[in-house]
XYZ file of C-alpha atoms in Angstrom:
667
model
C -40.414 13.141 -59.481
C -37.927 15.094 -57.392
C -34.256 14.738 -58.958
C -31.480 12.150 -56.501
C -29.305 15.533 -55.085
C -33.367 17.437 -53.225
C -34.690 14.094 -51.879
C -30.654 13.587 -50.859
C -30.868 16.952 -48.837
C -35.213 16.244 -47.319
C -33.711 14.034 -46.183
C -31.497 15.726 -44.053
C -33.436 17.868 -43.349
C -36.036 15.712 -41.942
C -32.589 13.826 -39.524
C -31.828 16.924 -38.562
C -35.500 17.821 -36.846
C -35.433 13.881 -35.706
C -31.986 14.552 -33.617
C -32.895 18.382 -32.770
C -33.649 17.904 -29.039
C -31.640 14.209 -29.000
C -27.484 14.456 -29.721
C -27.148 18.311 -29.560
C -29.187 19.136 -26.539
C -27.067 15.712 -24.479
C -23.896 17.385 -26.775
C -24.075 20.255 -25.141
C -25.495 19.026 -21.341
C -22.998 15.518 -21.429
C -19.789 19.194 -22.158
C -21.134 20.692 -19.232
C -21.901 18.576 -16.124
C -20.468 15.352 -17.540
C -17.435 15.548 -14.839
C -14.455 12.703 -15.096
C -12.604 12.766 -11.565
C -8.895 12.752 -11.852
C -7.956 13.021 -8.148
C -9.716 10.537 -6.468
C -7.468 7.131 -7.177
C -6.753 5.525 -4.067
C -9.498 2.325 -5.107
C -10.002 -0.740 -3.343
C -7.863 -3.777 -4.696
C -8.570 -7.146 -6.610
C -6.824 -9.308 -3.827
C -7.119 -13.798 -3.323
C -5.027 -16.035 -1.663
C -5.946 -19.928 -1.403
C -8.563 -20.588 -0.913
C -10.467 -16.784 -1.236
C -10.674 -13.471 -2.973
C -10.966 -9.915 -0.895
C -11.516 -6.476 -1.621
C -12.915 -4.584 -4.720
C -15.211 -5.376 -8.472
C -16.548 -4.061 -10.420
C -18.602 -4.141 -13.949
C -16.663 -4.210 -17.607
C -18.799 -1.472 -18.380
C -18.362 0.169 -14.564
C -21.254 0.021 -12.020
C -23.995 3.415 -12.135
C -25.651 4.777 -9.235
C -27.430 7.549 -7.392
C -24.669 9.122 -5.006
C -26.839 8.670 -1.950
C -25.520 9.690 2.388
C -25.909 6.626 4.419
C -24.576 7.458 7.937
C -26.326 3.815 9.134
C -27.371 0.363 7.953
C -31.199 1.993 8.058
C -30.453 4.409 6.155
C -29.308 1.875 3.598
C -32.732 0.066 3.118
C -35.090 4.025 2.929
C -32.950 5.368 0.655
C -33.408 2.527 -1.827
C -37.411 2.632 -1.813
C -37.080 6.317 -1.833
C -35.243 6.169 -5.879
C -37.141 7.857 -7.692
C -38.619 5.860 -10.952
C -35.893 5.323 -13.542
C -33.055 4.589 -10.930
C -32.478 1.372 -9.848
C -29.131 1.377 -7.577
C -27.302 3.894 -5.346
C -23.595 4.849 -5.082
C -23.341 4.974 -1.425
C -21.135 7.920 0.145
C -20.204 6.734 3.390
C -17.899 9.195 5.652
C -15.200 7.437 7.081
C -16.436 8.224 10.841
C -19.771 5.564 9.789
C -17.769 2.531 7.911
C -18.170 -0.102 11.132
C -18.722 -3.774 11.308
C -23.271 -3.091 11.300
C -23.646 -0.785 8.146
C -20.024 -2.378 5.925
C -22.389 -5.919 6.079
C -25.081 -3.794 5.050
C -22.713 -2.967 2.523
C -22.235 -5.627 1.746
C -24.873 -7.119 0.934
C -27.358 -5.544 0.147
C -27.944 -6.070 -4.594
C -29.067 -2.475 -4.634
C -25.822 -0.592 -3.736
C -23.002 -0.738 -6.846
C -20.055 0.885 -5.368
C -19.651 2.286 -2.030
C -17.737 5.884 -1.772
C -16.206 7.451 2.021
C -15.797 10.589 2.342
C -12.379 11.383 4.526
C -11.675 14.711 5.648
C -9.330 14.931 7.953
C -10.503 15.633 10.912
C -13.225 13.776 11.580
C -10.800 9.928 11.155
C -11.395 8.740 14.040
C -8.186 8.017 15.877
C -9.519 3.867 16.154
C -10.215 3.403 13.672
C -7.958 0.270 11.693
C -8.670 -1.415 9.446
C -7.402 -4.923 10.627
C -9.342 -7.787 11.172
C -10.089 -8.659 15.593
C -6.794 -10.696 16.200
C -4.130 -9.583 12.725
C -2.753 -12.948 11.158
C -5.213 -15.562 12.774
C -3.847 -17.449 10.673
C -0.534 -18.084 10.512
C 0.177 -16.699 14.566
C 2.692 -19.487 16.264
C -0.066 -20.395 18.526
C -2.761 -22.593 17.024
C -4.902 -23.528 19.592
C -5.296 -20.010 20.812
C -4.525 -18.022 18.046
C -7.158 -14.971 18.782
C -6.701 -12.989 21.885
C -8.732 -10.067 20.370
C -5.250 -7.672 20.128
C -7.108 -5.371 18.245
C -11.153 -5.269 19.239
C -10.473 -2.645 20.627
C -10.283 -0.101 17.483
C -11.067 -2.470 14.547
C -14.154 -1.539 12.238
C -14.748 -5.175 10.976
C -14.078 -8.691 12.295
C -13.122 -9.643 9.598
C -10.584 -6.265 9.263
C -11.709 -4.033 6.514
C -9.719 -4.792 4.218
C -10.545 -8.938 3.593
C -13.954 -8.258 2.891
C -14.904 -9.303 -0.468
C -17.284 -6.622 -1.118
C -17.407 -7.666 -4.674
C -18.210 -4.437 -6.172
C -15.847 -0.818 -6.443
C -14.856 1.343 -3.502
C -12.961 4.126 -3.549
C -11.496 6.628 -0.963
C -11.651 10.618 -2.133
C -9.475 12.591 0.516
C -8.977 15.820 -1.564
C -10.617 18.777 -0.962
C -11.707 19.802 -4.539
C -12.556 16.819 -4.937
C -14.791 16.079 -2.327
C -16.451 18.921 -2.587
C -17.151 19.120 -5.817
C -18.359 15.015 -5.066
C -20.709 17.011 -1.995
C -21.177 19.868 -2.514
C -21.427 20.240 -6.026
C -23.012 17.477 -6.879
C -24.916 15.705 -4.501
C -26.530 17.644 -1.367
C -28.192 20.247 -4.453
C -29.505 17.210 -6.688
C -30.042 14.467 -4.691
C -30.389 15.741 -0.312
C -34.320 16.992 -1.115
C -35.294 16.177 -3.879
C -37.532 18.163 -6.809
C -39.806 16.315 -8.494
C -39.379 16.881 -12.751
C -35.159 17.279 -11.884
C -32.172 16.552 -12.534
C -30.449 13.600 -10.082
C -26.941 13.254 -9.617
C -25.138 10.167 -11.394
C -21.581 8.155 -10.200
C -20.016 5.128 -12.299
C -17.627 3.607 -10.986
C -15.372 1.364 -13.187
C -12.805 -0.625 -10.767
C -12.785 -4.326 -13.211
C -9.614 -6.303 -12.583
C -9.129 -9.324 -13.840
C -9.445 -12.016 -10.915
C -10.532 -15.947 -11.071
C -11.630 -18.009 -7.759
C -8.155 -18.190 -5.619
C -4.368 -17.398 -6.198
C -3.391 -20.988 -7.527
C -6.216 -21.032 -10.693
C -5.817 -16.785 -11.203
C -1.912 -17.356 -11.603
C -2.238 -20.503 -13.510
C -4.378 -18.676 -16.129
C -0.967 -17.639 -17.887
C 2.083 -17.644 -16.845
C 3.860 -15.189 -19.238
C 4.600 -12.030 -16.740
C 2.712 -10.089 -19.114
C -0.293 -11.713 -19.868
C -0.858 -12.852 -15.773
C -3.687 -11.649 -14.467
C -2.685 -11.946 -10.770
C 1.029 -10.654 -9.346
C 3.005 -12.577 -6.806
C 3.347 -10.058 -3.779
C 7.101 -9.910 -2.754
C 9.804 -7.072 -3.003
C 13.181 -7.102 -1.321
C 14.012 -7.471 2.931
C 17.187 -4.707 3.868
C 19.528 -6.338 6.668
C 21.950 -4.952 7.974
C 25.462 -7.005 9.752
C 27.678 -5.190 12.389
C 30.777 -6.442 12.313
C 30.085 -8.178 8.958
C 30.670 -12.526 8.332
C 33.147 -13.816 5.323
C 34.177 -17.611 4.790
C 37.975 -16.578 6.769
C 36.265 -18.195 10.427
C 33.794 -20.914 9.272
C 33.989 -22.486 12.719
C 33.580 -19.617 15.184
C 29.922 -19.919 16.493
C 27.720 -16.944 15.190
C 25.863 -14.762 18.181
C 23.740 -12.100 16.752
C 20.720 -9.975 18.164
C 18.373 -8.982 16.117
C 17.048 -4.959 16.041
C 13.862 -5.649 13.390
C 11.210 -3.617 11.631
C 8.051 -4.130 9.719
C 8.725 -1.676 6.921
C 5.034 -2.362 5.103
C 1.534 -2.033 6.261
C -1.430 -2.487 3.933
C -4.676 -0.890 3.238
C -7.620 -1.744 2.290
C -6.758 0.657 -0.476
C -3.413 0.754 -3.239
C -2.373 3.795 -2.881
C -3.494 5.379 1.390
C -0.578 6.562 2.902
C 0.264 4.855 5.932
C -1.742 2.553 7.979
C -2.144 0.240 10.718
C 0.746 0.116 12.372
C 2.871 2.687 12.221
C 6.040 1.067 10.747
C 7.739 5.240 9.682
C 8.255 5.520 13.193
C 9.608 2.049 14.624
C 11.932 2.298 10.799
C 12.846 5.870 12.295
C 14.135 4.400 15.892
C 15.637 1.700 14.412
C 17.440 4.154 11.305
C 18.839 6.340 14.115
C 19.927 3.256 16.197
C 22.518 2.122 12.543
C 23.830 5.792 12.461
C 24.477 5.851 16.222
C 26.733 3.242 15.318
C 28.013 4.034 12.281
C 29.282 7.237 13.061
C 31.324 5.527 16.542
C 31.740 2.908 14.043
C 34.576 1.889 14.295
C 34.312 1.341 18.783
C 31.454 -0.410 18.335
C 32.947 -3.022 15.687
C 36.118 -3.169 18.493
C 33.972 -3.885 21.657
C 31.785 -6.747 19.245
C 34.712 -9.052 18.591
C 35.421 -8.811 21.839
C 32.624 -10.166 22.957
C 32.257 -12.336 19.876
C 28.680 -11.274 19.339
C 27.101 -9.603 16.210
C 24.029 -7.139 15.986
C 21.338 -7.124 12.569
C 19.740 -5.011 11.715
C 16.491 -6.323 10.134
C 13.928 -4.571 7.988
C 10.879 -7.006 6.969
C 8.986 -6.624 4.362
C 5.428 -7.243 3.033
C 4.743 -8.389 7.508
C 0.999 -7.324 7.668
C 0.379 -9.783 4.861
C 1.130 -13.437 6.748
C 4.505 -12.297 7.828
C 5.541 -12.724 4.313
C 9.441 -10.877 4.670
C 9.859 -12.797 8.275
C 9.009 -16.967 7.000
C 10.949 -15.635 3.554
C 14.420 -15.007 6.203
C 13.504 -17.978 8.331
C 13.136 -20.076 4.579
C 16.555 -18.876 3.915
C 17.968 -19.484 6.954
C 17.174 -22.989 6.759
C 18.607 -23.913 3.597
C 21.587 -22.047 4.673
C 21.500 -19.468 2.048
C 21.221 -16.127 4.298
C 22.793 -13.595 4.073
C 23.021 -15.058 0.371
C 24.392 -17.679 -1.691
C 27.586 -18.989 -1.486
C 29.479 -17.603 -4.632
C 33.119 -19.714 -3.633
C 34.769 -16.291 -4.306
C 39.054 -17.899 -4.303
C 39.977 -15.433 -1.113
C 38.052 -16.860 2.206
C 37.368 -13.214 2.763
C 35.226 -12.478 0.349
C 32.832 -15.222 0.409
C 29.953 -14.199 2.450
C 29.471 -16.851 5.593
C 26.045 -18.574 5.764
C 24.082 -18.532 8.170
C 21.200 -20.662 10.432
C 18.101 -20.005 12.678
C 20.758 -21.836 16.082
C 22.650 -17.870 15.289
C 19.227 -15.827 16.609
C 20.335 -15.578 20.409
C 18.130 -12.395 20.893
C 15.393 -11.057 18.767
C 13.609 -7.716 19.777
C 10.750 -5.967 17.497
C 10.627 -1.858 17.076
C 6.626 -2.416 16.588
C 3.534 1.050 16.729
C 6.347 3.338 18.117
C 4.111 6.873 19.388
C 0.448 5.083 20.037
C 0.878 6.020 23.336
C 3.751 7.401 25.473
C 4.027 4.584 27.522
C 6.497 1.734 26.633
C 5.495 -1.794 26.860
C 7.134 -5.291 26.479
C 5.886 -8.466 25.980
C 7.441 -12.285 25.066
C 6.132 -15.609 25.064
C 5.180 -17.724 28.480
C 6.893 -20.882 27.803
C 9.815 -18.146 26.439
C 10.132 -17.454 28.938
C 10.427 -19.681 31.432
C 13.402 -20.734 29.556
C 15.098 -17.904 29.450
C 14.357 -16.061 32.393
C 17.505 -14.844 33.791
C 18.368 -13.511 29.747
C 15.077 -11.723 29.053
C 15.310 -9.841 32.540
C 18.785 -8.876 31.390
C 17.084 -7.238 28.505
C 14.614 -5.701 30.390
C 17.798 -4.295 32.599
C 19.679 -3.101 29.632
C 16.445 -1.503 28.584
C 15.138 0.343 31.445
C 19.122 1.860 32.311
C 18.421 3.273 28.830
C 16.633 5.489 30.440
C 12.436 5.031 29.732
C 11.063 3.128 32.106
C 9.808 -0.147 30.077
C 6.125 -1.903 30.990
C 7.144 -5.410 31.693
C 3.566 -7.725 30.815
C 4.452 -10.264 32.820
C 3.567 -13.308 30.315
C 3.026 -15.482 33.510
C -0.033 -13.733 34.693
C -3.376 -15.622 32.944
C -3.769 -13.599 30.062
C -0.963 -12.300 29.293
C 1.675 -14.996 27.552
C 1.560 -15.153 23.874
C 3.125 -12.341 21.719
C 1.130 -9.854 19.781
C 1.291 -9.675 16.448
C 4.602 -10.045 14.975
C 6.961 -10.925 12.786
C 8.744 -12.786 15.699
C 5.604 -15.368 14.904
C 7.943 -16.444 12.443
C 11.273 -17.187 14.234
C 9.315 -18.561 17.130
C 7.511 -21.423 13.864
C 10.535 -22.226 13.230
C 12.670 -22.278 16.110
C 11.081 -21.994 19.652
C 14.216 -21.774 21.067
C 14.853 -17.568 20.554
C 13.419 -15.220 23.253
C 12.321 -12.604 22.219
C 10.532 -9.555 22.781
C 8.379 -7.342 21.542
C 8.469 -3.435 22.437
C 5.166 -1.416 21.668
C 3.294 1.617 21.708
C 6.366 4.390 23.741
C 7.121 7.669 22.576
C 10.383 8.438 22.557
C 11.401 5.423 21.224
C 15.373 6.966 19.697
C 16.860 6.006 22.569
C 16.151 2.685 22.556
C 18.162 1.065 21.059
C 20.344 1.162 24.512
C 19.123 -3.350 25.577
C 20.499 -3.898 22.062
C 24.629 -2.933 22.700
C 24.698 -3.572 26.202
C 23.822 -6.706 24.998
C 26.185 -7.127 21.968
C 28.958 -5.718 24.270
C 28.117 -7.495 27.086
C 28.248 -4.437 28.728
C 25.942 -1.695 29.724
C 28.806 1.161 30.912
C 30.133 1.075 27.352
C 26.915 1.364 26.342
C 26.613 4.755 26.774
C 28.608 6.038 24.747
C 26.325 5.802 21.697
C 24.146 8.745 21.189
C 21.546 9.993 18.497
C 22.713 13.029 16.243
C 19.268 14.282 17.208
C 20.237 16.539 14.067
C 20.381 14.112 12.037
C 16.756 12.877 13.739
C 15.198 15.829 13.634
C 16.364 15.761 9.406
C 15.201 12.649 9.206
C 11.583 13.330 10.642
C 11.502 16.857 8.784
C 11.663 14.363 5.349
C 9.628 11.871 6.860
C 6.245 13.253 8.245
C 5.515 15.084 5.525
C 3.279 14.813 2.330
C 6.328 14.018 -0.393
C 9.237 12.947 0.754
C 11.227 15.438 -1.768
C 13.177 16.657 0.716
C 17.391 17.693 0.066
C 18.361 15.138 1.566
C 16.015 12.214 0.468
C 16.973 13.559 -3.292
C 20.641 14.063 -3.216
C 21.095 10.094 -1.455
C 18.700 9.055 -5.303
C 20.081 10.917 -7.120
C 16.585 12.528 -8.242
C 17.601 15.780 -9.855
C 19.160 13.421 -12.447
C 16.522 11.121 -12.325
C 12.472 11.992 -13.639
C 11.528 8.290 -12.371
C 12.971 8.872 -8.537
C 11.534 12.378 -8.709
C 7.666 11.400 -9.178
C 8.487 7.999 -6.831
C 9.108 11.055 -4.144
C 6.898 12.722 -4.613
C 3.808 10.685 -5.308
C 4.243 7.572 -3.318
C 5.626 8.721 -0.831
C 4.278 7.290 2.781
C 2.738 4.539 0.594
C 3.547 1.568 2.408
C 2.732 -0.883 1.184
C 4.781 -4.153 -0.555
C 5.025 -4.478 -4.512
C 5.291 -7.178 -6.633
C 7.840 -9.824 -6.832
C 8.517 -8.781 -10.410
C 8.509 -4.946 -10.072
C 6.000 -4.543 -12.354
C 3.183 -2.498 -9.495
C 6.576 -0.359 -8.577
C 9.830 -1.041 -6.303
C 7.947 0.287 -2.748
C 10.400 3.705 -2.514
C 10.548 3.195 1.355
C 12.451 0.138 0.795
C 15.674 1.256 -1.042
C 15.294 5.075 1.573
C 15.905 2.309 3.774
C 18.943 0.332 2.157
C 20.422 4.419 1.131
C 20.112 5.996 4.721
C 21.454 2.420 6.024
C 24.309 3.160 3.689
C 25.321 6.809 4.630
C 25.404 6.078 7.776
C 27.300 3.072 8.313
C 29.112 2.527 4.500
C 32.365 2.770 4.863
C 34.931 4.925 1.434
C 38.408 5.108 3.381
C 38.498 1.512 1.003
C 37.371 1.614 -1.660
C 38.704 5.499 -2.679
C 40.180 4.711 -5.823
C 36.889 3.238 -7.208
C 36.343 6.626 -10.042
C 33.040 4.717 -11.611
C 30.033 3.797 -10.985
C 30.944 0.819 -13.387
C 33.845 0.022 -11.529
C 31.794 -0.388 -7.480
C 29.396 -2.391 -9.380
C 32.454 -4.663 -10.338
C 33.304 -5.063 -6.887
C 31.623 -8.215 -5.674
C 32.241 -9.917 -2.480
C 30.766 -10.369 1.032
C 29.564 -6.008 1.437
C 27.629 -4.449 -0.629
C 28.710 -1.325 -3.390
C 26.847 0.636 -3.651
C 27.609 3.735 -5.632
C 26.153 6.906 -3.904
C 25.920 11.151 -3.562
C 27.899 12.387 -0.938
C 25.707 13.798 1.827
C 26.137 17.069 0.672
C 25.567 15.798 -2.956
C 28.497 17.544 -4.336
C 30.359 14.274 -5.565
C 29.356 10.301 -5.822
C 32.026 8.456 -4.330
C 31.409 4.400 -3.910
C 30.267 3.357 -0.577
C 31.435 0.405 0.813
C 28.628 -1.671 3.151
C 27.231 -5.239 5.392
C 24.175 -4.472 3.995
C 22.575 -7.339 1.910
C 19.212 -7.348 1.092
C 17.048 -10.984 0.106
C 13.924 -11.636 -1.909
C 10.813 -11.159 0.322
C 7.983 -13.680 -1.362
C 6.387 -16.421 -0.188
C 8.484 -19.823 -0.199
C 5.789 -20.581 -1.140
C 5.473 -20.117 -4.178
C 9.303 -21.509 -4.144
C 7.881 -24.833 -3.052
C 7.173 -27.073 -5.751
C 3.682 -28.412 -5.468
C 2.873 -26.562 -2.782
C -0.650 -27.024 -1.246
C -1.774 -23.705 -0.654
C -4.595 -24.625 0.915
C -2.758 -25.052 3.479
C -1.963 -22.260 5.696
C 2.058 -22.418 6.131
C 2.863 -19.568 3.605
C 0.904 -15.982 2.902
C -0.154 -17.372 -0.554
C -1.625 -13.249 -1.318
C -1.427 -12.379 -4.981
C -3.069 -9.220 -6.373
C -5.098 -8.742 -9.634
C -4.768 -7.067 -12.709
C -6.606 -3.881 -13.081
C -8.762 -4.705 -16.900
C -7.965 -0.606 -18.049
C -7.955 2.504 -16.193
C -9.708 2.733 -11.664
C -12.688 5.779 -13.393
C -15.125 7.168 -11.013
C -17.061 9.887 -12.777
C -20.193 12.322 -11.952
C -23.503 13.205 -14.603
C -27.163 14.368 -14.406
C -29.246 12.516 -14.785
C -33.087 13.988 -15.684
C -36.496 12.779 -13.934
C -38.171 11.261 -15.588
C -41.239 13.437 -16.212
C -38.442 15.615 -17.957
C -37.206 12.941 -20.470
C -40.853 11.815 -21.729
C -41.728 15.695 -21.737
C -38.201 15.433 -24.193
C -39.626 12.418 -25.976
C -42.868 14.361 -26.731
C -41.040 17.238 -28.358
C -39.467 15.162 -30.163
C -41.942 12.993 -31.432
C -43.786 16.319 -31.665
C -41.237 18.190 -34.370
C -41.093 15.085 -36.453
C -44.418 14.792 -37.061
C -44.209 18.896 -38.308
C -40.691 17.650 -40.079
C -42.590 15.233 -42.249
C -44.682 17.538 -44.698
C -41.630 18.468 -45.672
C -40.888 15.508 -47.452
C -44.614 16.405 -50.029
C -45.380 20.030 -49.528
C -41.953 21.412 -51.500
C -41.772 22.754 -54.809
C -39.457 21.636 -57.093
C -39.331 25.877 -58.035
C -38.081 26.237 -54.721
C -34.774 24.678 -55.499
C -34.276 25.736 -58.574
C -31.813 28.439 -59.155
C -33.874 32.046 -61.065
C -31.340 34.634 -60.316
C -30.354 35.049 -63.682
C -26.319 36.978 -62.989
C -24.970 39.500 -65.373
C -24.432 38.930 -68.805
C -26.003 35.315 -67.693
C -27.033 33.867 -71.409
C -30.946 34.345 -71.198
C -33.092 31.456 -71.391
C -34.592 30.630 -75.103
């Protein structure tokens, strides 16, 4: 009988023989061919509202399939039919230009398609690729009987909108050149395009598991604790600049406001995607340039505005692409007399901000999708036009006098009586007496603030003196239209040199216009913060606060104005800026109203699901079943060879018979 140590040795030897082919080779193969694609961070997310859920989802351990090039819907079934033995699912690799309605429906519904990877090479991107529906924000339209006018039918890739499709499978967008080369040229094409017998297959594992449950109300009700909640309410802040400011020193004075508005957000199917359907950035720049033109001659503007008894309100609205979140909350606050801020009842009346209602709005003008073409079109509602024809025509006259020809879409013509999807719908649903225009699809929009100034001054001649600073316009363009927003101006205003988090925001979230979450857990949108700082720089006053020396002193100045401790333009010093800027909550009233009916459709009810863990995309090679069978047979054969070692060896083989010098001789 062998000693126990010899038996143990033989068992270890047997075990090593058994796993020689399996574990050791697998470890080497894994090190060589298992790749985690870290750059693919633009992935589809899961969202829910009061009735439905949309977006993407994977199994908790990920969805596994063979990467397969798909160009049209017939390719899907063909690829599935030709899958080799041992592989049952595919991950469809689709060029962005081919992602259209018929193919989208097949990819969404086919059970063998377990993931979708969109490839965007940039130079192949279609010009008419829109992720929104034929009729954007249809369920929140002012028009109850004819909600769909097909505003986006020529551009939308799917009638319901790509971003509102319930895929229930993972979907990613690859834009990085090195990543695309790795996926397509290194893995997919060599191993899957021309299948070789007894070869390897390029496989992928897509993990995008998010917590979600039915609809928004159910998901929010699962956990009331914000840290453990399954879903997050969408929301951020609106930004308003009111000139002149209003306080309670004249509580009975009439308020006559001209509103210049633009949306801050766009919404894409993919979180962290750059831009969106609407050219929000060009519209925002137009308003920022207008505010800067006013700020450079602030004394003149205030004098003329007070003479006419009118105000100019710049409105930067958030969450408009998801059911007009920002504008509906703005109207709700106005109805409750909490706009632009709640009353604080300071002893000095001048310190108390004056609340205003919807009746203060005399005209609404929204800039939308600027730069889409060289022409400028003005849209208005037919009933509004009939009731306010003289005023609308006057505003159009002012707009034409600013140097650009405005093509007025006559609302009295059949088919032209409705306004496009815009924040104006929220205003009309609150009060259908507020006249307004939607200006869209035009080129040099930086000059299109003339109509607003002419109205405020009640004099077109005076508005001609307010000119856009071309140097500032170029500076904004050089900052905004870059891959990152870490330009000198933005770094100075945000103090990014000393704030590492802000530095990261400027570099990593540039050109991301998605609204954040109401709790801030999804991050604060950098575009809103930049707008606030830029407005403060253009219209803020430091003379009235020149005795304020520290940030804490500036923060403690609490009255009807915003007080912001901010770097000066040169970045050498910081000052306390006083500006009539108000940041109001941009969170749907649906989440504030007690026992609100989430299925009513009156207010947006969108929430975003939380990630269970990090979203990942992995590539690896899978052997053909014949190779696996060969490996199994080889391992079994080696095992059979190892078994005799349990019985063949003699005990003397393992005894040390070598005598060291000076060792005692055996008896």
